[in-house]
Amino acid sequence: MPNEALRIAVVGGGGHVGLPLSLLLADKGFAVRVIDCDGTKIEALKGGRFPFLEEGGPELLTKLLGEKTPDQLLFTTDSALVADSDVVILVVGTPVDEHMNPSLGPVHAVIEQLRPYLRDGQTVILRSTLFPGTSEKIRATLEGARLKVGVCFCPERIAQGYALRELQDLPQIISGSTPAALAAARTVFSSLTPKLVELSMTEAELAKLFTNSWRYIKFAVANQFYMIAADKGLDFYRIRDAMVQDYGRASDFPLAGFAAGPCLFKDTMQLAAYNRQNFPLGHSAMLLNETLPDFLVERAKLSYSLKGMKVGILGMAFKPDNDDKRESLAYKLRKLLLYENAVVLCTDPYIQDPGFVPLETVLASCELLFIGCPHRAYRSISLDKHQVIDCWGMVRK
Ligand SMILES: NC(=O)c1ccc[n+]([C@@H]2O[C@H](COP(=O)([O-])OP(=O)(O)OC[C@H]3O[C@@H](n4cnc5c(N)ncnc54)[C@H](O)[C@@H]3O)[C@@H](O)[C@H]2O)c1
């Protein structure tokens, strides 16, 4: 079947995962309906404004708006458009709740929202990261509603900000409840990447959680080694550089830094909940990663009286060269410094916040600086006149 013949609705299509995927699928010739409940985002997209930082995103949006008819690419808040789609991709957020258990409500709510518009013969592809067993539950719910709708779980594994490139480079894990559903997933994803890897739905759900937990644990190892070295008055990065130099077996040893953002923490906690909280490695990783800001503040207190002191934080996003502040530990760092009665000046080139100040103001006002996020823009500035607390190893490089 030619791509043009397949209509795809992407629900949550204005989000960090949904939007790059929607645009790439439209670029590959599918007829795509981008459905998102956030009307402001939808209006921005119609006007050609990409709502967040994404490499190549604005250019692709402009190109497609110039090329495509509304039947080929449509931005809407209206869930009813699911009715005329062959494939419905679901990619809404899947957070953990205040008890660090998965919030399954939003995913089931979106199934309820779409149910009046689903019809026999469609395929629902779940792309949000899901608590294991959720895909099967959704399949059973739809079957209980007497809908002959195939269900797939095809996890997203891109690094935020680089989705357009990575969607075409990474292998795609696919799984489906029926051979027809799997065939639909194959049609959609083989248009993006040559490598498809097939699992059962629960295996695929676990593969995604294992992937993110593994990464989160690796960051925690680096963070603990950083803290050990710092406590002993040693430079972690001198030791790390020596350790990895021309030594392949340590080549994936990460830098230290704030392991935060909307995915790694919550996916590790989802895996812990799946195993009835019997996940000591995951819990230790969480304690280490989440307390790195506390460690840095305690170290600062050894040399400075923070009360009333002007302290700067460079970078508030959760990862470099990105504008996403979701679950950023730089905010936790600010909170801890405020608790010590420091006067905290924050700056970030990508985040608009009336409480932030320009970089020049921070540099001119503060003797002590923390690197909250090592944006590339900071690498070229001279910080020789400042005391810098930098767990990321940016300043010395
Ligand atoms: N951000 C990443 O880099 C990344 C990577 C891999 C996987 N994931 C997973 O992908 C999922 C989505 O993450 P995200 O970062 O794209 O989230 P996001 O918040 O950026 O996007 C979700 C979008 O869904 C929309 N939405 C929410 N409820 C809706 C509803 N009922 N109907 C229509 N639209 C609705 C929101 O308005 C938002 O635009 C999560 O499960 C996440 O764990 C994210």
GROMACS .gro file of C-alpha atoms and ligand atoms in nm:
model
  441
    1MET     CA    1   0.000   0.000   0.000
    2PRO     CA    2   0.149   0.343  -0.088
    3ASN     CA    3   0.204   0.566   0.214
    4GLU     CA    4  -0.050   0.826   0.089
    5ALA     CA    5  -0.324   0.567   0.124
    6LEU     CA    6  -0.270   0.536   0.499
    7ARG     CA    7  -0.423   0.797   0.729
    8ILE     CA    8  -0.252   0.835   1.064
    9ALA     CA    9  -0.385   1.029   1.366
   10VAL     CA   10  -0.124   1.117   1.629
   11VAL     CA   11  -0.292   1.193   1.963
   12GLY     CA   12  -0.059   1.403   2.176
   13GLY     CA   13   0.086   1.506   1.841
   14GLY     CA   14   0.196   1.849   1.965
   15GLY     CA   15   0.433   1.704   2.226
   16HIS     CA   16   0.807   1.641   2.235
   17VAL     CA   17   0.765   1.288   2.101
   18GLY     CA   18   0.444   1.328   1.903
   19LEU     CA   19   0.539   1.630   1.694
   20PRO     CA   20   0.868   1.515   1.536
   21LEU     CA   21   0.708   1.177   1.464
   22SER     CA   22   0.400   1.338   1.306
   23LEU     CA   23   0.608   1.564   1.084
   24LEU     CA   24   0.840   1.287   0.969
   25LEU     CA   25   0.544   1.061   0.887
   26ALA     CA   26   0.386   1.345   0.686
   27ASP     CA   27   0.719   1.393   0.510
   28LYS     CA   28   0.720   1.023   0.420
   29GLY     CA   29   0.385   1.072   0.246
   30PHE     CA   30   0.131   0.950   0.504
   31ALA     CA   31  -0.181   1.161   0.558
   32VAL     CA   32  -0.132   1.282   0.915
   33ARG     CA   33  -0.376   1.437   1.163
   34VAL     CA   34  -0.191   1.596   1.454
   35ILE     CA   35  -0.437   1.595   1.744
   36ASP     CA   36  -0.351   1.770   2.069
   37CYS     CA   37  -0.571   1.905   2.350
   38ASP     CA   38  -0.340   2.207   2.386
   39GLY     CA   39  -0.508   2.464   2.161
   40THR     CA   40  -0.224   2.713   2.200
   41LYS     CA   41   0.025   2.462   2.060
   42ILE     CA   42  -0.206   2.372   1.774
   43GLU     CA   43  -0.250   2.739   1.679
   44ALA     CA   44   0.129   2.793   1.698
   45LEU     CA   45   0.185   2.496   1.467
   46LYS     CA   46  -0.072   2.617   1.215
   47GLY     CA   47   0.115   2.948   1.215
   48GLY     CA   48   0.446   2.771   1.151
   49ARG     CA   49   0.587   2.814   1.502
   50PHE     CA   50   0.759   2.507   1.646
   51PRO     CA   51   0.669   2.506   2.019
   52PHE     CA   52   1.002   2.378   2.160
   53LEU     CA   53   1.367   2.330   2.062
   54GLU     CA   54   1.411   2.043   1.818
   55GLU     CA   55   1.700   2.009   1.575
   56GLY     CA   56   1.562   2.061   1.223
   57GLY     CA   57   1.205   2.094   1.356
   58PRO     CA   58   1.121   2.451   1.248
   59GLU     CA   59   1.265   2.391   0.900
   60LEU     CA   60   1.064   2.072   0.847
   61LEU     CA   61   0.744   2.237   0.974
   62THR     CA   62   0.788   2.530   0.733
   63LYS     CA   63   0.859   2.296   0.443
   64LEU     CA   64   0.554   2.079   0.511
   65LEU     CA   65   0.319   2.375   0.561
   66GLY     CA   66   0.427   2.496   0.218
   67GLU     CA   67   0.386   2.156   0.050
   68LYS     CA   68   0.092   1.980   0.208
   69THR     CA   69  -0.283   2.023   0.175
   70PRO     CA   70  -0.496   2.002   0.494
   71ASP     CA   71  -0.593   1.651   0.388
   72GLN     CA   72  -0.223   1.554   0.395
   73LEU     CA   73  -0.127   1.733   0.719
   74LEU     CA   74  -0.376   1.877   0.965
   75PHE     CA   75  -0.335   2.028   1.312
   76THR     CA   76  -0.642   2.007   1.533
   77THR     CA   77  -0.776   1.975   1.889
   78ASP     CA   78  -1.065   1.762   1.765
   79SER     CA   79  -1.042   1.395   1.867
   80ALA     CA   80  -1.324   1.309   1.625
   81LEU     CA   81  -1.071   1.307   1.340
   82VAL     CA   82  -0.952   0.974   1.474
   83ALA     CA   83  -1.261   0.827   1.305
   84ASP     CA   84  -1.125   0.865   0.952
   85SER     CA   85  -0.776   0.732   1.035
   86ASP     CA   86  -0.644   0.384   0.970
   87VAL     CA   87  -0.378   0.406   1.241
   88VAL     CA   88  -0.403   0.598   1.568
   89ILE     CA   89  -0.075   0.667   1.747
   90LEU     CA   90  -0.106   0.762   2.114
   91VAL     CA   91   0.173   0.959   2.270
   92VAL     CA   92   0.046   1.148   2.574
   93GLY     CA   93   0.255   1.189   2.893
   94THR     CA   94   0.274   0.901   3.142
   95PRO     CA   95   0.393   1.047   3.474
   96VAL     CA   96   0.434   0.886   3.816
   97ASP     CA   97   0.211   1.011   4.100
   98GLU     CA   98   0.313   1.166   4.435
   99HIS     CA   99   0.378   0.814   4.569
  100MET     CA  100   0.606   0.739   4.272
  101ASN     CA  101   0.358   0.490   4.131
  102PRO     CA  102   0.259   0.514   3.766
  103SER     CA  103  -0.041   0.741   3.699
  104LEU     CA  104  -0.238   0.516   3.470
  105GLY     CA  105  -0.540   0.749   3.472
  106PRO     CA  106  -0.433   0.977   3.184
  107VAL     CA  107  -0.369   0.688   2.943
  108HIS     CA  108  -0.701   0.518   3.020
  109ALA     CA  109  -0.875   0.859   3.005
  110VAL     CA  110  -0.744   0.918   2.655
  111ILE     CA  111  -0.871   0.574   2.546
  112GLU     CA  112  -1.215   0.672   2.681
  113GLN     CA  113  -1.188   1.006   2.497
  114LEU     CA  114  -1.113   0.828   2.167
  115ARG     CA  115  -1.347   0.530   2.208
  116PRO     CA  116  -1.651   0.693   2.040
  117TYR     CA  117  -1.438   0.750   1.728
  118LEU     CA  118  -1.260   0.416   1.705
  119ARG     CA  119  -1.392   0.164   1.455
  120ASP     CA  120  -1.328  -0.194   1.345
  121GLY     CA  121  -1.017  -0.247   1.138
  122GLN     CA  122  -0.813   0.035   1.289
  123THR     CA  123  -0.479  -0.010   1.464
  124VAL     CA  124  -0.396   0.178   1.784
  125ILE     CA  125  -0.021   0.218   1.830
  126LEU     CA  126   0.076   0.303   2.188
  127ARG     CA  127   0.399   0.502   2.190
  128SER     CA  128   0.399   0.656   2.539
  129THR     CA  129   0.622   0.474   2.786
  130LEU     CA  130   0.383   0.239   2.966
  131PHE     CA  131   0.366   0.045   3.291
  132PRO     CA  132   0.406  -0.319   3.183
  133GLY     CA  133   0.073  -0.483   3.112
  134THR     CA  134  -0.102  -0.158   3.010
  135SER     CA  135  -0.106  -0.240   2.637
  136GLU     CA  136  -0.275  -0.572   2.709
  137LYS     CA  137  -0.527  -0.399   2.940
  138ILE     CA  138  -0.609  -0.149   2.664
  139ARG     CA  139  -0.648  -0.433   2.416
  140ALA     CA  140  -0.892  -0.606   2.655
  141THR     CA  141  -1.084  -0.280   2.716
  142LEU     CA  142  -1.133  -0.228   2.343
  143GLU     CA  143  -1.230  -0.591   2.293
  144GLY     CA  144  -1.480  -0.552   2.581
  145ALA     CA  145  -1.628  -0.257   2.391
  146ARG     CA  146  -1.675  -0.497   2.095
  147LEU     CA  147  -1.423  -0.310   1.884
  148LYS     CA  148  -1.207  -0.511   1.645
  149VAL     CA  149  -0.912  -0.278   1.684
  150GLY     CA  150  -0.555  -0.408   1.684
  151VAL     CA  151  -0.321  -0.276   1.955
  152CYS     CA  152   0.055  -0.226   1.924
  153PHE     CA  153   0.317  -0.103   2.165
  154CYS     CA  154   0.609   0.060   1.980
  155PRO     CA  155   0.821   0.256   2.228
  156GLU     CA  156   0.994   0.585   2.152
  157ARG     CA  157   1.366   0.583   2.239
  158ILE     CA  158   1.492   0.914   2.099
  159ALA     CA  159   1.700   1.168   2.291
  160GLN     CA  160   1.481   1.476   2.328
  161GLY     CA  161   1.578   1.751   2.086
  162TYR     CA  162   1.727   1.511   1.827
  163ALA     CA  163   1.418   1.309   1.736
  164LEU     CA  164   1.412   1.385   1.364
  165ARG     CA  165   1.759   1.239   1.322
  166GLU     CA  166   1.727   0.954   1.570
  167LEU     CA  167   1.388   0.833   1.448
  168GLN     CA  168   1.566   0.745   1.124
  169ASP     CA  169   1.884   0.606   1.284
  170LEU     CA  170   1.763   0.396   1.577
  171PRO     CA  171   1.616   0.048   1.548
  172GLN     CA  172   1.244   0.049   1.629
  173ILE     CA  173   1.103  -0.209   1.870
  174ILE     CA  174   0.756  -0.316   1.757
  175SER     CA  175   0.491  -0.540   1.912
  176GLY     CA  176   0.127  -0.606   1.831
  177SER     CA  177  -0.181  -0.792   1.950
  178THR     CA  178  -0.256  -0.944   1.608
  179PRO     CA  179  -0.065  -1.014   1.286
  180ALA     CA  180  -0.263  -0.733   1.115
  181ALA     CA  181  -0.171  -0.485   1.391
  182LEU     CA  182   0.194  -0.585   1.361
  183ALA     CA  183   0.177  -0.542   0.985
  184ALA     CA  184   0.041  -0.188   1.033
  185ALA     CA  185   0.324  -0.106   1.277
  186ARG     CA  186   0.571  -0.243   1.023
  187THR     CA  187   0.428  -0.024   0.746
  188VAL     CA  188   0.447   0.288   0.962
  189PHE     CA  189   0.794   0.240   1.111
  190SER     CA  190   0.971   0.079   0.815
  191SER     CA  191   0.911   0.410   0.639
  192LEU     CA  192   1.139   0.572   0.899
  193THR     CA  193   1.407   0.317   0.980
  194PRO     CA  194   1.532  -0.003   0.815
  195LYS     CA  195   1.571  -0.192   1.144
  196LEU     CA  196   1.261  -0.326   1.322
  197VAL     CA  197   1.292  -0.554   1.625
  198GLU     CA  198   0.989  -0.759   1.722
  199LEU     CA  199   0.882  -0.846   2.078
  200SER     CA  200   0.558  -0.927   2.260
  201MET     CA  201   0.376  -0.621   2.399
  202THR     CA  202   0.481  -0.678   2.761
  203GLU     CA  203   0.840  -0.752   2.655
  204ALA     CA  204   0.845  -0.428   2.458
  205GLU     CA  205   0.707  -0.232   2.756
  206LEU     CA  206   0.984  -0.376   2.971
  207ALA     CA  207   1.250  -0.315   2.706
  208LYS     CA  208   1.167   0.057   2.725
  209LEU     CA  209   1.175   0.067   3.106
  210PHE     CA  210   1.499  -0.136   3.117
  211THR     CA  211   1.656   0.102   2.863
  212ASN     CA  212   1.581   0.413   3.067
  213SER     CA  213   1.654   0.257   3.408
  214TRP     CA  214   1.989   0.130   3.280
  215ARG     CA  215   2.080   0.482   3.170
  216TYR     CA  216   1.962   0.632   3.497
  217ILE     CA  217   2.168   0.379   3.697
  218LYS     CA  218   2.478   0.450   3.487
  219PHE     CA  219   2.443   0.823   3.562
  220ALA     CA  220   2.406   0.741   3.931
  221VAL     CA  221   2.734   0.545   3.925
  222ALA     CA  222   2.917   0.845   3.778
  223ASN     CA  223   2.749   1.075   4.030
  224GLN     CA  224   2.848   0.857   4.324
  225PHE     CA  225   3.209   0.837   4.202
  226TYR     CA  226   3.205   1.217   4.161
  227MET     CA  227   3.088   1.255   4.522
  228ILE     CA  228   3.349   1.008   4.653
  229ALA     CA  229   3.629   1.191   4.472
  230ALA     CA  230   3.507   1.534   4.583
  231ASP     CA  231   3.475   1.422   4.946
  232LYS     CA  232   3.839   1.306   4.933
  233GLY     CA  233   3.950   1.638   4.785
  234LEU     CA  234   4.021   1.480   4.445
  235ASP     CA  235   3.927   1.587   4.095
  236PHE     CA  236   3.679   1.332   3.958
  237TYR     CA  237   3.737   1.442   3.599
  238ARG     CA  238   4.115   1.387   3.613
  239ILE     CA  239   4.050   1.034   3.734
  240ARG     CA  240   3.766   0.970   3.489
  241ASP     CA  241   3.966   1.095   3.192
  242ALA     CA  242   4.251   0.862   3.282
  243MET     CA  243   4.009   0.575   3.330
  244VAL     CA  244   3.841   0.599   2.990
  245GLN     CA  245   4.146   0.700   2.783
  246ASP     CA  246   4.198   0.438   2.510
  247TYR     CA  247   4.020   0.186   2.732
  248GLY     CA  248   3.722   0.050   2.540
  249ARG     CA  249   3.568  -0.133   2.835
  250ALA     CA  250   3.506   0.202   3.010
  251SER     CA  251   3.415   0.399   2.700
  252ASP     CA  252   3.048   0.430   2.799
  253PHE     CA  253   3.129   0.559   3.146
  254PRO     CA  254   2.921   0.877   3.169
  255LEU     CA  255   3.013   1.220   3.297
  256ALA     CA  256   2.863   1.320   3.630
  257GLY     CA  257   2.575   1.571   3.628
  258PHE     CA  258   2.208   1.619   3.704
  259ALA     CA  259   2.023   1.312   3.578
  260ALA     CA  260   1.678   1.459   3.546
  261GLY     CA  261   1.407   1.536   3.293
  262PRO     CA  262   1.066   1.389   3.224
  263CYS     CA  263   1.172   1.028   3.156
  264LEU     CA  264   1.462   0.863   3.340
  265PHE     CA  265   1.348   0.916   3.698
  266LYS     CA  266   0.984   0.828   3.638
  267ASP     CA  267   1.060   0.526   3.422
  268THR     CA  268   1.295   0.388   3.689
  269MET     CA  269   1.018   0.438   3.945
  270GLN     CA  270   0.769   0.266   3.712
  271LEU     CA  271   1.000  -0.034   3.694
  272ALA     CA  272   1.029  -0.034   4.075
  273ALA     CA  273   0.649  -0.026   4.106
  274TYR     CA  274   0.621  -0.311   3.853
  275ASN     CA  275   0.850  -0.522   4.071
  276ARG     CA  276   0.659  -0.431   4.390
  277GLN     CA  277   0.931  -0.187   4.497
  278ASN     CA  278   1.192  -0.463   4.497
  279PHE     CA  279   1.446  -0.269   4.289
  280PRO     CA  280   1.737  -0.170   4.516
  281LEU     CA  281   1.957  -0.060   4.224
  282GLY     CA  282   1.685   0.169   4.091
  283HIS     CA  283   1.608   0.316   4.433
  284SER     CA  284   1.978   0.373   4.507
  285ALA     CA  285   2.016   0.545   4.169
  286MET     CA  286   1.721   0.770   4.251
  287LEU     CA  287   1.867   0.863   4.591
  288LEU     CA  288   2.208   0.940   4.441
  289ASN     CA  289   2.084   1.138   4.141
  290GLU     CA  290   1.821   1.333   4.332
  291THR     CA  291   2.060   1.431   4.614
  292LEU     CA  292   2.343   1.558   4.395
  293PRO     CA  293   2.217   1.920   4.436
  294ASP     CA  294   2.218   1.872   4.816
  295PHE     CA  295   2.575   1.743   4.796
  296LEU     CA  296   2.686   2.046   4.595
  297VAL     CA  297   2.523   2.290   4.837
  298GLU     CA  298   2.683   2.115   5.136
  299ARG     CA  299   3.022   2.142   4.966
  300ALA     CA  300   2.968   2.512   4.898
  301LYS     CA  301   2.887   2.562   5.267
  302LEU     CA  302   3.234   2.427   5.359
  303SER     CA  303   3.391   2.733   5.192
  304TYR     CA  304   3.122   3.003   5.202
  305SER     CA  305   2.864   3.146   5.431
  306LEU     CA  306   2.570   3.137   5.191
  307LYS     CA  307   2.338   3.354   5.401
  308GLY     CA  308   2.281   3.678   5.211
  309MET     CA  309   2.544   3.584   4.950
  310LYS     CA  310   2.463   3.642   4.582
  311VAL     CA  311   2.497   3.306   4.408
  312GLY     CA  312   2.443   3.240   4.036
  313ILE     CA  313   2.308   2.935   3.856
  314LEU     CA  314   2.402   2.909   3.488
  315GLY     CA  315   2.152   2.693   3.302
  316MET     CA  316   1.814   2.579   3.431
  317ALA     CA  317   1.705   2.330   3.162
  318PHE     CA  318   1.727   1.960   3.236
  319LYS     CA  319   1.972   1.896   2.953
  320PRO     CA  320   2.218   2.104   2.750
  321ASP     CA  321   2.105   2.311   2.451
  322ASN     CA  322   1.741   2.240   2.525
  323ASP     CA  323   1.456   2.457   2.654
  324ASP     CA  324   1.282   2.187   2.858
  325LYS     CA  325   1.274   2.249   3.234
  326ARG     CA  326   1.057   1.951   3.324
  327GLU     CA  327   1.194   1.787   3.643
  328SER     CA  328   1.519   1.982   3.609
  329LEU     CA  329   1.739   1.945   3.917
  330ALA     CA  330   1.870   2.300   3.865
  331TYR     CA  331   1.538   2.409   4.020
  332LYS     CA  332   1.601   2.185   4.319
  333LEU     CA  333   1.946   2.343   4.349
  334ARG     CA  334   1.785   2.689   4.352
  335LYS     CA  335   1.540   2.578   4.622
  336LEU     CA  336   1.821   2.445   4.842
  337LEU     CA  337   2.025   2.764   4.801
  338LEU     CA  338   1.721   2.977   4.889
  339TYR     CA  339   1.672   2.760   5.197
  340GLU     CA  340   2.025   2.861   5.299
  341ASN     CA  341   1.909   3.226   5.260
  342ALA     CA  342   2.136   3.287   4.961
  343VAL     CA  343   2.025   3.542   4.700
  344VAL     CA  344   1.999   3.326   4.389
  345LEU     CA  345   2.030   3.468   4.037
  346CYS     CA  346   1.929   3.223   3.765
  347THR     CA  347   1.989   3.248   3.393
  348ASP     CA  348   1.918   3.032   3.089
  349PRO     CA  349   1.948   3.125   2.721
  350TYR     CA  350   1.655   2.905   2.619
  351ILE     CA  351   1.398   2.939   2.898
  352GLN     CA  352   1.179   3.251   2.920
  353ASP     CA  353   1.114   3.323   3.287
  354PRO     CA  354   1.047   3.668   3.429
  355GLY     CA  355   1.241   3.564   3.740
  356PHE     CA  356   1.560   3.494   3.545
  357VAL     CA  357   1.827   3.755   3.470
  358PRO     CA  358   2.072   3.792   3.179
  359LEU     CA  359   2.398   3.599   3.193
  360GLU     CA  360   2.596   3.926   3.215
  361THR     CA  361   2.407   4.026   3.531
  362VAL     CA  362   2.485   3.692   3.695
  363LEU     CA  363   2.853   3.715   3.601
  364ALA     CA  364   2.878   4.074   3.723
  365SER     CA  365   2.692   4.016   4.052
  366CYS     CA  366   2.805   3.674   4.177
  367GLU     CA  367   3.142   3.547   4.289
  368LEU     CA  368   3.011   3.194   4.335
  369LEU     CA  369   2.851   3.016   4.039
  370PHE     CA  370   2.690   2.676   3.998
  371ILE     CA  371   2.659   2.516   3.657
  372GLY     CA  372   2.293   2.409   3.657
  373CYS     CA  373   2.303   2.294   3.295
  374PRO     CA  374   2.615   2.301   3.072
  375HIS     CA  375   2.470   2.471   2.763
  376ARG     CA  376   2.725   2.498   2.483
  377ALA     CA  377   2.692   2.878   2.499
  378TYR     CA  378   2.870   2.877   2.837
  379ARG     CA  379   3.180   2.697   2.712
  380SER     CA  380   3.326   3.004   2.547
  381ILE     CA  381   3.289   3.243   2.841
  382SER     CA  382   3.576   3.306   3.079
  383LEU     CA  383   3.494   3.209   3.435
  384ASP     CA  384   3.849   3.260   3.567
  385LYS     CA  385   3.740   3.532   3.808
  386HIS     CA  386   3.463   3.320   3.961
  387GLN     CA  387   3.446   3.028   4.196
  388VAL     CA  388   3.257   2.763   4.000
  389ILE     CA  389   3.090   2.450   4.133
  390ASP     CA  390   3.054   2.233   3.826
  391CYS     CA  391   2.963   1.867   3.867
  392TRP     CA  392   2.934   1.829   3.486
  393GLY     CA  393   3.303   1.887   3.415
  394MET     CA  394   3.225   2.171   3.173
  395VAL     CA  395   3.456   2.437   3.307
  396ARG     CA  396   3.775   2.236   3.306
  397LYS     CA  397   3.723   2.111   2.949
  398LIG     N1  398   1.045   1.348   2.588
  398LIG     C1  399   1.120   1.248   2.547
  398LIG     O1  400   1.236   1.265   2.508
  398LIG     C2  401   1.066   1.107   2.546
  398LIG     C3  402   1.145   1.005   2.490
  398LIG     C4  403   1.094   0.877   2.484
  398LIG     C5  404   0.968   0.851   2.535
  398LIG     N2  405   0.894   0.950   2.592
  398LIG     C6  406   0.759   0.918   2.642
  398LIG     O2  407   0.666   0.973   2.550
  398LIG     C7  408   0.548   1.014   2.620
  398LIG     C8  409   0.518   1.159   2.588
  398LIG     O3  410   0.625   1.239   2.635
  398LIG     P1  411   0.648   1.387   2.583
  398LIG     O4  412   0.777   1.432   2.638
  398LIG     O5  413   0.624   1.394   2.437
  398LIG     O6  414   0.529   1.463   2.658
  398LIG     P2  415   0.471   1.605   2.619
  398LIG     O7  416   0.403   1.654   2.743
  398LIG     O8  417   0.574   1.689   2.554
  398LIG     O9  418   0.361   1.572   2.509
  398LIG     C9  419   0.236   1.515   2.536
  398LIG    C10  420   0.133   1.589   2.452
  398LIG    O10  421   0.008   1.524   2.471
  398LIG    C11  422  -0.093   1.623   2.477
  398LIG     N3  423  -0.207   1.561   2.545
  398LIG    C12  424  -0.216   1.524   2.674
  398LIG     N4  425  -0.336   1.467   2.698
  398LIG    C13  426  -0.403   1.468   2.581
  398LIG    C14  427  -0.532   1.425   2.541
  398LIG     N5  428  -0.614   1.366   2.630
  398LIG     N6  429  -0.570   1.442   2.413
  398LIG    C15  430  -0.486   1.502   2.323
  398LIG     N7  431  -0.363   1.544   2.355
  398LIG    C16  432  -0.321   1.527   2.482
  398LIG    C17  433  -0.028   1.738   2.553
  398LIG    O11  434  -0.094   1.860   2.531
  398LIG    C18  435   0.114   1.735   2.497
  398LIG    O12  436   0.128   1.820   2.384
  398LIG    C19  437   0.573   0.984   2.767
  398LIG    O13  438   0.522   0.858   2.797
  398LIG    C20  439   0.723   0.983   2.775
  398LIG    O14  440   0.770   0.904   2.882
  398LIG    C21  441   0.939   1.078   2.596
   0.00000   0.00000   0.00000
